[in-house]
Amino acid sequence: MGESLEKIKEYWDKTADSDWYQSLRAEEKIEELMKDPARAFHPAVYRLLRQFVPDLQGKKVLLPSSGDNHAAFALARMGAEVVSTDISQKQLDRAQAVAGRRGLKIRFAQEDTGTLAGLESGCFDLIYTSNGTLTWIADLDEMYRSFHRTLKPGGVAVLYDVHPFQRPFSGEPWREPKVIKPYEETRPQLHWRVQDIVNAMIGAGFSIRRMEELPAADASFWFSYEQLQKQVPERLTEINCWRRNPMAALPAWLSVVSVSGGAAAGE
């Protein structure tokens, strides 16, 4: 494992037991997911998943950089055969404990999302990447080549992440947008642009079928876990109204659905 990957692993091993992640594994949160698996997804993303993979029963699904594993729990609950991978073994161990208590059949494997070197080729029907994945990926082209390799022909890749249009701004809610960097500056934080994402998909051999630019679903988009605990609920009621919160005039989330097709560009 390279030095940068080792640092990422150390960060997420430490974060696995933070108050934030412990709150995501709380029994009441997991119970809500078991009763309504759609809660693991932005409503628009859930509709896309059901549109492009209508019947999840028995489908082989990969969740790279699985993080809190809410999506893994939800998809397994809906009948999918789920493989959850992450760079942090501690994250996977914590998620595996939850899955065990709930009787969810999920395979957990420590993998670098960029290469997925331990996974066989051509075996998945769906790959889903959720919020926060892209800012930890140093090479999008490599990642999408790995996705293309591991998907079956005609397999679906669904991306859901922070919209790149948010990245030039500091992002404080209730305030006028404050520019902190140019849009085209992707490093050092790996804030990829829309063109970087789309070109990586196309270059890997994917056909783009749908792109949606989405508003925030709730107040958690605007605050860290610690900040959100300090908010007065009444103050959050119109946080996604751009007249009250100017930053909400920009799309919060980007979702792209692509389908694996022919050979990657250059092959």
PDB file of C-alpha atoms in Angstrom:
ATOM      1  CA  MET A   1       0.000   0.000   0.000  1.00  0.00           C
ATOM      2  CA  GLY A   2       1.424   3.397  -1.028  1.00  0.00           C
ATOM      3  CA  GLU A   3       2.114   6.142   1.487  1.00  0.00           C
ATOM      4  CA  SER A   4      -0.948   8.197   0.499  1.00  0.00           C
ATOM      5  CA  LEU A   5      -3.243   5.171   0.738  1.00  0.00           C
ATOM      6  CA  GLU A   6      -1.815   4.304   4.128  1.00  0.00           C
ATOM      7  CA  LYS A   7      -2.608   7.828   5.364  1.00  0.00           C
ATOM      8  CA  ILE A   8      -6.157   7.533   4.042  1.00  0.00           C
ATOM      9  CA  LYS A   9      -6.531   4.170   5.768  1.00  0.00           C
ATOM     10  CA  GLU A  10      -5.250   5.595   9.067  1.00  0.00           C
ATOM     11  CA  TYR A  11      -7.673   8.527   8.830  1.00  0.00           C
ATOM     12  CA  TRP A  12     -10.707   6.307   8.262  1.00  0.00           C
ATOM     13  CA  ASP A  13      -9.642   3.752  10.858  1.00  0.00           C
ATOM     14  CA  LYS A  14      -9.654   6.629  13.333  1.00  0.00           C
ATOM     15  CA  THR A  15     -12.938   8.056  12.030  1.00  0.00           C
ATOM     16  CA  ALA A  16     -14.685   4.673  12.309  1.00  0.00           C
ATOM     17  CA  ASP A  17     -15.213   5.191  16.032  1.00  0.00           C
ATOM     18  CA  SER A  18     -16.000   8.915  15.932  1.00  0.00           C
ATOM     19  CA  ASP A  19     -19.256  10.195  17.434  1.00  0.00           C
ATOM     20  CA  TRP A  20     -20.506  10.796  13.902  1.00  0.00           C
ATOM     21  CA  TYR A  21     -19.977   7.212  12.744  1.00  0.00           C
ATOM     22  CA  GLN A  22     -21.225   5.728  15.994  1.00  0.00           C
ATOM     23  CA  SER A  23     -24.422   7.732  15.527  1.00  0.00           C
ATOM     24  CA  LEU A  24     -24.816   6.228  12.048  1.00  0.00           C
ATOM     25  CA  ARG A  25     -24.571   2.721  13.515  1.00  0.00           C
ATOM     26  CA  ALA A  26     -27.067   3.441  16.315  1.00  0.00           C
ATOM     27  CA  GLU A  27     -29.734   0.757  16.564  1.00  0.00           C
ATOM     28  CA  GLU A  28     -32.560   3.199  15.866  1.00  0.00           C
ATOM     29  CA  LYS A  29     -30.865   4.304  12.622  1.00  0.00           C
ATOM     30  CA  ILE A  30     -30.376   0.732  11.466  1.00  0.00           C
ATOM     31  CA  GLU A  31     -33.948  -0.170  12.422  1.00  0.00           C
ATOM     32  CA  GLU A  32     -35.205   2.699  10.248  1.00  0.00           C
ATOM     33  CA  LEU A  33     -33.198   1.332   7.310  1.00  0.00           C
ATOM     34  CA  MET A  34     -34.551  -2.159   7.802  1.00  0.00           C
ATOM     35  CA  LYS A  35     -38.121  -0.844   7.757  1.00  0.00           C
ATOM     36  CA  ASP A  36     -37.526   1.504   4.816  1.00  0.00           C
ATOM     37  CA  PRO A  37     -34.330   0.819   2.816  1.00  0.00           C
ATOM     38  CA  ALA A  38     -35.004   3.846   0.608  1.00  0.00           C
ATOM     39  CA  ARG A  39     -33.848   6.019   3.515  1.00  0.00           C
ATOM     40  CA  ALA A  40     -30.251   5.106   2.680  1.00  0.00           C
ATOM     41  CA  PHE A  41     -30.448   7.172  -0.523  1.00  0.00           C
ATOM     42  CA  HIS A  42     -31.309  10.632  -1.748  1.00  0.00           C
ATOM     43  CA  PRO A  43     -34.909  10.246  -3.003  1.00  0.00           C
ATOM     44  CA  ALA A  44     -33.923  11.035  -6.605  1.00  0.00           C
ATOM     45  CA  VAL A  45     -31.018   8.568  -6.489  1.00  0.00           C
ATOM     46  CA  TYR A  46     -33.286   5.842  -5.142  1.00  0.00           C
ATOM     47  CA  ARG A  47     -35.600   6.421  -8.112  1.00  0.00           C
ATOM     48  CA  LEU A  48     -32.646   6.115 -10.503  1.00  0.00           C
ATOM     49  CA  LEU A  49     -31.524   2.871  -8.897  1.00  0.00           C
ATOM     50  CA  ARG A  50     -34.993   1.377  -9.230  1.00  0.00           C
ATOM     51  CA  GLN A  51     -35.313   2.666 -12.800  1.00  0.00           C
ATOM     52  CA  PHE A  52     -32.065   1.137 -14.056  1.00  0.00           C
ATOM     53  CA  VAL A  53     -32.057  -1.978 -11.850  1.00  0.00           C
ATOM     54  CA  PRO A  54     -35.771  -2.553 -11.212  1.00  0.00           C
ATOM     55  CA  ASP A  55     -35.380  -5.986  -9.637  1.00  0.00           C
ATOM     56  CA  LEU A  56     -32.537  -6.151  -7.131  1.00  0.00           C
ATOM     57  CA  GLN A  57     -33.347  -9.695  -6.000  1.00  0.00           C
ATOM     58  CA  GLY A  58     -30.235 -11.799  -6.536  1.00  0.00           C
ATOM     59  CA  LYS A  59     -28.350  -9.025  -8.327  1.00  0.00           C
ATOM     60  CA  LYS A  60     -24.638  -8.797  -7.562  1.00  0.00           C
ATOM     61  CA  VAL A  61     -23.896  -5.319  -6.240  1.00  0.00           C
ATOM     62  CA  LEU A  62     -20.550  -3.731  -5.380  1.00  0.00           C
ATOM     63  CA  LEU A  63     -20.189  -0.769  -3.040  1.00  0.00           C
ATOM     64  CA  PRO A  64     -16.605   0.572  -3.205  1.00  0.00           C
ATOM     65  CA  SER A  65     -15.561   3.040  -0.476  1.00  0.00           C
ATOM     66  CA  SER A  66     -18.622   1.845   1.407  1.00  0.00           C
ATOM     67  CA  GLY A  67     -18.091   4.081   4.451  1.00  0.00           C
ATOM     68  CA  ASP A  68     -21.062   3.937   6.823  1.00  0.00           C
ATOM     69  CA  ASN A  69     -22.475   1.015   4.787  1.00  0.00           C
ATOM     70  CA  HIS A  70     -26.047   2.272   4.980  1.00  0.00           C
ATOM     71  CA  ALA A  71     -26.381   1.605   1.245  1.00  0.00           C
ATOM     72  CA  ALA A  72     -24.955  -1.899   1.707  1.00  0.00           C
ATOM     73  CA  PHE A  73     -27.452  -2.679   4.470  1.00  0.00           C
ATOM     74  CA  ALA A  74     -30.327  -1.277   2.411  1.00  0.00           C
ATOM     75  CA  LEU A  75     -29.460  -3.102  -0.823  1.00  0.00           C
ATOM     76  CA  ALA A  76     -28.961  -6.387   1.034  1.00  0.00           C
ATOM     77  CA  ARG A  77     -32.343  -5.871   2.696  1.00  0.00           C
ATOM     78  CA  MET A  78     -33.831  -5.474  -0.794  1.00  0.00           C
ATOM     79  CA  GLY A  79     -32.446  -8.842  -1.849  1.00  0.00           C
ATOM     80  CA  ALA A  80     -29.177  -7.960  -3.575  1.00  0.00           C
ATOM     81  CA  GLU A  81     -25.987  -9.985  -3.143  1.00  0.00           C
ATOM     82  CA  VAL A  82     -23.763  -7.213  -1.809  1.00  0.00           C
ATOM     83  CA  VAL A  83     -19.994  -6.902  -1.699  1.00  0.00           C
ATOM     84  CA  SER A  84     -18.842  -3.978   0.457  1.00  0.00           C
ATOM     85  CA  THR A  85     -15.264  -2.755   0.077  1.00  0.00           C
ATOM     86  CA  ASP A  86     -13.335  -0.003   1.796  1.00  0.00           C
ATOM     87  CA  ILE A  87      -9.713   0.956   2.430  1.00  0.00           C
ATOM     88  CA  SER A  88     -10.399   0.860   6.184  1.00  0.00           C
ATOM     89  CA  GLN A  89     -10.664  -2.596   7.708  1.00  0.00           C
ATOM     90  CA  LYS A  90     -12.001  -1.049  10.903  1.00  0.00           C
ATOM     91  CA  GLN A  91     -14.909   0.497   9.000  1.00  0.00           C
ATOM     92  CA  LEU A  92     -15.650  -2.887   7.489  1.00  0.00           C
ATOM     93  CA  ASP A  93     -15.399  -4.652  10.858  1.00  0.00           C
ATOM     94  CA  ARG A  94     -17.898  -2.246  12.412  1.00  0.00           C
ATOM     95  CA  ALA A  95     -20.287  -2.681   9.483  1.00  0.00           C
ATOM     96  CA  GLN A  96     -19.905  -6.454   9.547  1.00  0.00           C
ATOM     97  CA  ALA A  97     -20.958  -6.478  13.196  1.00  0.00           C
ATOM     98  CA  VAL A  98     -24.147  -4.593  12.297  1.00  0.00           C
ATOM     99  CA  ALA A  99     -24.834  -6.920   9.365  1.00  0.00           C
ATOM    100  CA  GLY A 100     -24.340  -9.938  11.609  1.00  0.00           C
ATOM    101  CA  ARG A 101     -26.836  -8.678  14.173  1.00  0.00           C
ATOM    102  CA  ARG A 102     -29.382  -8.039  11.435  1.00  0.00           C
ATOM    103  CA  GLY A 103     -28.830 -11.269   9.532  1.00  0.00           C
ATOM    104  CA  LEU A 104     -27.730  -9.454   6.372  1.00  0.00           C
ATOM    105  CA  LYS A 105     -25.577 -11.486   3.993  1.00  0.00           C
ATOM    106  CA  ILE A 106     -22.883  -9.050   2.890  1.00  0.00           C
ATOM    107  CA  ARG A 107     -19.341  -9.889   1.877  1.00  0.00           C
ATOM    108  CA  PHE A 108     -16.823  -7.400   3.287  1.00  0.00           C
ATOM    109  CA  ALA A 109     -13.370  -6.998   1.715  1.00  0.00           C
ATOM    110  CA  GLN A 110     -10.606  -4.451   2.201  1.00  0.00           C
ATOM    111  CA  GLU A 111      -9.839  -2.961  -1.203  1.00  0.00           C
ATOM    112  CA  ASP A 112      -8.382   0.147  -2.797  1.00  0.00           C
ATOM    113  CA  THR A 113     -11.296   1.625  -4.771  1.00  0.00           C
ATOM    114  CA  GLY A 114      -8.888   2.778  -7.466  1.00  0.00           C
ATOM    115  CA  THR A 115      -7.871  -0.747  -8.443  1.00  0.00           C
ATOM    116  CA  LEU A 116     -10.229  -3.285  -6.814  1.00  0.00           C
ATOM    117  CA  ALA A 117      -7.356  -5.692  -7.383  1.00  0.00           C
ATOM    118  CA  GLY A 118      -8.825  -8.471  -5.249  1.00  0.00           C
ATOM    119  CA  LEU A 119     -12.137  -8.656  -7.139  1.00  0.00           C
ATOM    120  CA  GLU A 120     -12.777 -10.809 -10.161  1.00  0.00           C
ATOM    121  CA  SER A 121     -13.723  -9.372 -13.526  1.00  0.00           C
ATOM    122  CA  GLY A 122     -17.180  -9.274 -15.071  1.00  0.00           C
ATOM    123  CA  CYS A 123     -19.214 -10.350 -12.042  1.00  0.00           C
ATOM    124  CA  PHE A 124     -21.313  -7.364 -10.885  1.00  0.00           C
ATOM    125  CA  ASP A 125     -24.667  -6.078 -12.118  1.00  0.00           C
ATOM    126  CA  LEU A 126     -24.425  -2.755 -10.268  1.00  0.00           C
ATOM    127  CA  ILE A 127     -21.720  -0.569  -8.750  1.00  0.00           C
ATOM    128  CA  TYR A 128     -22.870   2.248  -6.483  1.00  0.00           C
ATOM    129  CA  THR A 129     -20.557   4.967  -5.176  1.00  0.00           C
ATOM    130  CA  SER A 130     -21.943   7.351  -2.607  1.00  0.00           C
ATOM    131  CA  ASN A 131     -21.167  10.730  -1.100  1.00  0.00           C
ATOM    132  CA  GLY A 132     -17.526  11.390  -0.303  1.00  0.00           C
ATOM    133  CA  THR A 133     -15.918   8.787  -2.548  1.00  0.00           C
ATOM    134  CA  LEU A 134     -14.430  11.071  -5.187  1.00  0.00           C
ATOM    135  CA  THR A 135     -12.403  13.324  -2.899  1.00  0.00           C
ATOM    136  CA  TRP A 136     -10.274  10.318  -1.899  1.00  0.00           C
ATOM    137  CA  ILE A 137      -9.564   9.092  -5.430  1.00  0.00           C
ATOM    138  CA  ALA A 138      -6.306  10.296  -6.978  1.00  0.00           C
ATOM    139  CA  ASP A 139      -6.958   8.787 -10.431  1.00  0.00           C
ATOM    140  CA  LEU A 140     -10.551   8.773 -11.723  1.00  0.00           C
ATOM    141  CA  ASP A 141      -9.519   7.115 -15.001  1.00  0.00           C
ATOM    142  CA  GLU A 142      -8.042   4.180 -13.112  1.00  0.00           C
ATOM    143  CA  MET A 143     -11.116   3.900 -10.881  1.00  0.00           C
ATOM    144  CA  TYR A 144     -13.560   3.771 -13.786  1.00  0.00           C
ATOM    145  CA  ARG A 145     -11.413   1.275 -15.672  1.00  0.00           C
ATOM    146  CA  SER A 146     -11.609  -0.904 -12.559  1.00  0.00           C
ATOM    147  CA  PHE A 147     -15.382  -0.456 -12.416  1.00  0.00           C
ATOM    148  CA  HIS A 148     -15.679  -1.369 -16.098  1.00  0.00           C
ATOM    149  CA  ARG A 149     -13.552  -4.468 -15.545  1.00  0.00           C
ATOM    150  CA  THR A 150     -15.573  -5.763 -12.608  1.00  0.00           C
ATOM    151  CA  LEU A 151     -19.029  -5.110 -14.109  1.00  0.00           C
ATOM    152  CA  LYS A 152     -20.812  -7.549 -16.374  1.00  0.00           C
ATOM    153  CA  PRO A 153     -21.411  -6.316 -19.948  1.00  0.00           C
ATOM    154  CA  GLY A 154     -24.349  -3.950 -19.671  1.00  0.00           C
ATOM    155  CA  GLY A 155     -23.762  -3.533 -15.942  1.00  0.00           C
ATOM    156  CA  VAL A 156     -24.765  -0.242 -14.337  1.00  0.00           C
ATOM    157  CA  ALA A 157     -22.592   2.235 -12.418  1.00  0.00           C
ATOM    158  CA  VAL A 158     -24.389   4.872 -10.338  1.00  0.00           C
ATOM    159  CA  LEU A 159     -22.449   7.796  -8.917  1.00  0.00           C
ATOM    160  CA  TYR A 160     -23.793  10.062  -6.165  1.00  0.00           C
ATOM    161  CA  ASP A 161     -21.522  12.760  -4.772  1.00  0.00           C
ATOM    162  CA  VAL A 162     -21.226  16.440  -3.935  1.00  0.00           C
ATOM    163  CA  HIS A 163     -21.806  18.529  -7.039  1.00  0.00           C
ATOM    164  CA  PRO A 164     -18.512  20.013  -8.262  1.00  0.00           C
ATOM    165  CA  PHE A 165     -20.165  23.433  -8.575  1.00  0.00           C
ATOM    166  CA  GLN A 166     -20.104  23.606  -4.776  1.00  0.00           C
ATOM    167  CA  ARG A 167     -16.316  23.248  -4.623  1.00  0.00           C
ATOM    168  CA  PRO A 168     -15.185  26.808  -5.459  1.00  0.00           C
ATOM    169  CA  PHE A 169     -17.114  28.130  -2.444  1.00  0.00           C
ATOM    170  CA  SER A 170     -16.543  27.993   1.295  1.00  0.00           C
ATOM    171  CA  GLY A 171     -20.151  26.800   1.618  1.00  0.00           C
ATOM    172  CA  GLU A 172     -21.372  28.505   4.796  1.00  0.00           C
ATOM    173  CA  PRO A 173     -25.181  28.341   4.931  1.00  0.00           C
ATOM    174  CA  TRP A 174     -27.237  31.522   5.261  1.00  0.00           C
ATOM    175  CA  ARG A 175     -24.420  33.623   3.755  1.00  0.00           C
ATOM    176  CA  GLU A 176     -23.649  34.952   0.287  1.00  0.00           C
ATOM    177  CA  PRO A 177     -21.323  32.607  -1.619  1.00  0.00           C
ATOM    178  CA  LYS A 178     -17.643  33.178  -0.841  1.00  0.00           C
ATOM    179  CA  VAL A 179     -15.201  32.021  -3.522  1.00  0.00           C
ATOM    180  CA  ILE A 180     -12.121  30.276  -2.141  1.00  0.00           C
ATOM    181  CA  LYS A 181     -10.693  28.629  -5.280  1.00  0.00           C
ATOM    182  CA  PRO A 182     -11.228  28.473  -9.050  1.00  0.00           C
ATOM    183  CA  TYR A 183     -13.431  25.716 -10.402  1.00  0.00           C
ATOM    184  CA  GLU A 184     -10.642  24.204 -12.499  1.00  0.00           C
ATOM    185  CA  GLU A 185      -8.338  23.744  -9.479  1.00  0.00           C
ATOM    186  CA  THR A 186      -8.845  20.113  -8.526  1.00  0.00           C
ATOM    187  CA  ARG A 187      -5.834  19.586  -6.281  1.00  0.00           C
ATOM    188  CA  PRO A 188      -4.751  19.159  -3.539  1.00  0.00           C
ATOM    189  CA  GLN A 189      -8.262  18.304  -2.259  1.00  0.00           C
ATOM    190  CA  LEU A 190      -9.183  16.258  -5.362  1.00  0.00           C
ATOM    191  CA  HIS A 191     -12.265  18.322  -6.060  1.00  0.00           C
ATOM    192  CA  TRP A 192     -12.963  16.846  -9.476  1.00  0.00           C
ATOM    193  CA  ARG A 193     -14.946  18.758 -12.093  1.00  0.00           C
ATOM    194  CA  VAL A 194     -17.958  17.453 -14.019  1.00  0.00           C
ATOM    195  CA  GLN A 195     -15.785  17.051 -17.113  1.00  0.00           C
ATOM    196  CA  ASP A 196     -13.239  14.963 -15.194  1.00  0.00           C
ATOM    197  CA  ILE A 197     -15.962  12.580 -14.039  1.00  0.00           C
ATOM    198  CA  VAL A 198     -17.688  12.298 -17.410  1.00  0.00           C
ATOM    199  CA  ASN A 199     -14.452  11.917 -19.369  1.00  0.00           C
ATOM    200  CA  ALA A 200     -13.239   9.179 -17.005  1.00  0.00           C
ATOM    201  CA  MET A 201     -16.473   7.264 -17.567  1.00  0.00           C
ATOM    202  CA  ILE A 202     -16.324   7.628 -21.338  1.00  0.00           C
ATOM    203  CA  GLY A 203     -12.625   6.776 -21.469  1.00  0.00           C
ATOM    204  CA  ALA A 204     -13.224   3.560 -19.527  1.00  0.00           C
ATOM    205  CA  GLY A 205     -15.872   2.384 -21.995  1.00  0.00           C
ATOM    206  CA  PHE A 206     -19.054   3.508 -20.268  1.00  0.00           C
ATOM    207  CA  SER A 207     -22.126   4.920 -21.956  1.00  0.00           C
ATOM    208  CA  ILE A 208     -23.767   7.703 -19.935  1.00  0.00           C
ATOM    209  CA  ARG A 209     -27.508   7.189 -19.661  1.00  0.00           C
ATOM    210  CA  ARG A 210     -28.630   9.793 -17.150  1.00  0.00           C
ATOM    211  CA  MET A 211     -27.288  12.767 -15.196  1.00  0.00           C
ATOM    212  CA  GLU A 212     -29.194  14.632 -12.493  1.00  0.00           C
ATOM    213  CA  GLU A 213     -28.229  17.722 -10.499  1.00  0.00           C
ATOM    214  CA  LEU A 214     -29.992  17.596  -7.175  1.00  0.00           C
ATOM    215  CA  PRO A 215     -30.850  19.895  -4.280  1.00  0.00           C
ATOM    216  CA  ALA A 216     -29.914  19.031  -0.712  1.00  0.00           C
ATOM    217  CA  ALA A 217     -32.376  16.597   0.841  1.00  0.00           C
ATOM    218  CA  ASP A 218     -31.962  17.873   4.412  1.00  0.00           C
ATOM    219  CA  ALA A 219     -29.869  20.125   6.644  1.00  0.00           C
ATOM    220  CA  SER A 220     -27.071  17.594   7.053  1.00  0.00           C
ATOM    221  CA  PHE A 221     -25.613  18.738   3.721  1.00  0.00           C
ATOM    222  CA  TRP A 222     -24.731  22.114   5.211  1.00  0.00           C
ATOM    223  CA  PHE A 223     -23.174  21.160   8.534  1.00  0.00           C
ATOM    224  CA  SER A 224     -20.699  18.736  10.013  1.00  0.00           C
ATOM    225  CA  TYR A 225     -22.111  16.284  12.551  1.00  0.00           C
ATOM    226  CA  GLU A 226     -20.830  18.397  15.454  1.00  0.00           C
ATOM    227  CA  GLN A 227     -22.260  21.612  13.991  1.00  0.00           C
ATOM    228  CA  LEU A 228     -25.632  20.028  13.316  1.00  0.00           C
ATOM    229  CA  GLN A 229     -26.014  19.004  16.957  1.00  0.00           C
ATOM    230  CA  LYS A 230     -25.865  22.684  17.935  1.00  0.00           C
ATOM    231  CA  GLN A 231     -28.541  23.916  15.521  1.00  0.00           C
ATOM    232  CA  VAL A 232     -31.964  25.029  16.633  1.00  0.00           C
ATOM    233  CA  PRO A 233     -34.476  22.969  14.609  1.00  0.00           C
ATOM    234  CA  GLU A 234     -36.671  25.979  13.825  1.00  0.00           C
ATOM    235  CA  ARG A 235     -33.721  27.668  12.140  1.00  0.00           C
ATOM    236  CA  LEU A 236     -33.306  24.795   9.701  1.00  0.00           C
ATOM    237  CA  THR A 237     -36.814  24.710   8.271  1.00  0.00           C
ATOM    238  CA  GLU A 238     -35.988  26.784   5.154  1.00  0.00           C
ATOM    239  CA  ILE A 239     -32.292  26.025   4.807  1.00  0.00           C
ATOM    240  CA  ASN A 240     -32.802  24.588   1.310  1.00  0.00           C
ATOM    241  CA  CYS A 241     -34.647  27.694   0.104  1.00  0.00           C
ATOM    242  CA  TRP A 242     -32.200  29.816  -1.923  1.00  0.00           C
ATOM    243  CA  ARG A 243     -33.932  33.062  -0.902  1.00  0.00           C
ATOM    244  CA  ARG A 244     -32.997  32.314   2.702  1.00  0.00           C
ATOM    245  CA  ASN A 245     -29.789  30.393   2.073  1.00  0.00           C
ATOM    246  CA  PRO A 246     -28.081  31.737  -1.086  1.00  0.00           C
ATOM    247  CA  MET A 247     -25.808  28.692  -1.406  1.00  0.00           C
ATOM    248  CA  ALA A 248     -28.905  26.582  -2.041  1.00  0.00           C
ATOM    249  CA  ALA A 249     -29.214  28.254  -5.449  1.00  0.00           C
ATOM    250  CA  LEU A 250     -26.496  25.854  -6.607  1.00  0.00           C
ATOM    251  CA  PRO A 251     -27.108  22.124  -7.017  1.00  0.00           C
ATOM    252  CA  ALA A 252     -25.909  20.230  -3.954  1.00  0.00           C
ATOM    253  CA  TRP A 253     -25.519  16.763  -5.440  1.00  0.00           C
ATOM    254  CA  LEU A 254     -24.568  15.184  -8.746  1.00  0.00           C
ATOM    255  CA  SER A 255     -25.763  11.759  -9.824  1.00  0.00           C
ATOM    256  CA  VAL A 256     -24.657  10.021 -13.027  1.00  0.00           C
ATOM    257  CA  VAL A 257     -25.836   6.666 -14.336  1.00  0.00           C
ATOM    258  CA  SER A 258     -23.558   4.911 -16.827  1.00  0.00           C
ATOM    259  CA  VAL A 259     -23.610   1.480 -18.419  1.00  0.00           C
ATOM    260  CA  SER A 260     -20.599  -0.651 -19.261  1.00  0.00           C
ATOM    261  CA  GLY A 261     -20.189  -1.182 -22.960  1.00  0.00           C
ATOM    262  CA  GLY A 262     -17.252  -1.786 -25.269  1.00  0.00           C
ATOM    263  CA  ALA A 263     -13.524  -1.531 -24.753  1.00  0.00           C
ATOM    264  CA  ALA A 264     -12.000   1.440 -22.968  1.00  0.00           C
ATOM    265  CA  ALA A 265     -10.684   4.253 -25.140  1.00  0.00           C
ATOM    266  CA  GLY A 266      -7.259   3.443 -26.485  1.00  0.00           C
ATOM    267  CA  GLU A 267      -7.696  -0.339 -26.246  1.00  0.00           C
TER     268      GLU A 267
END
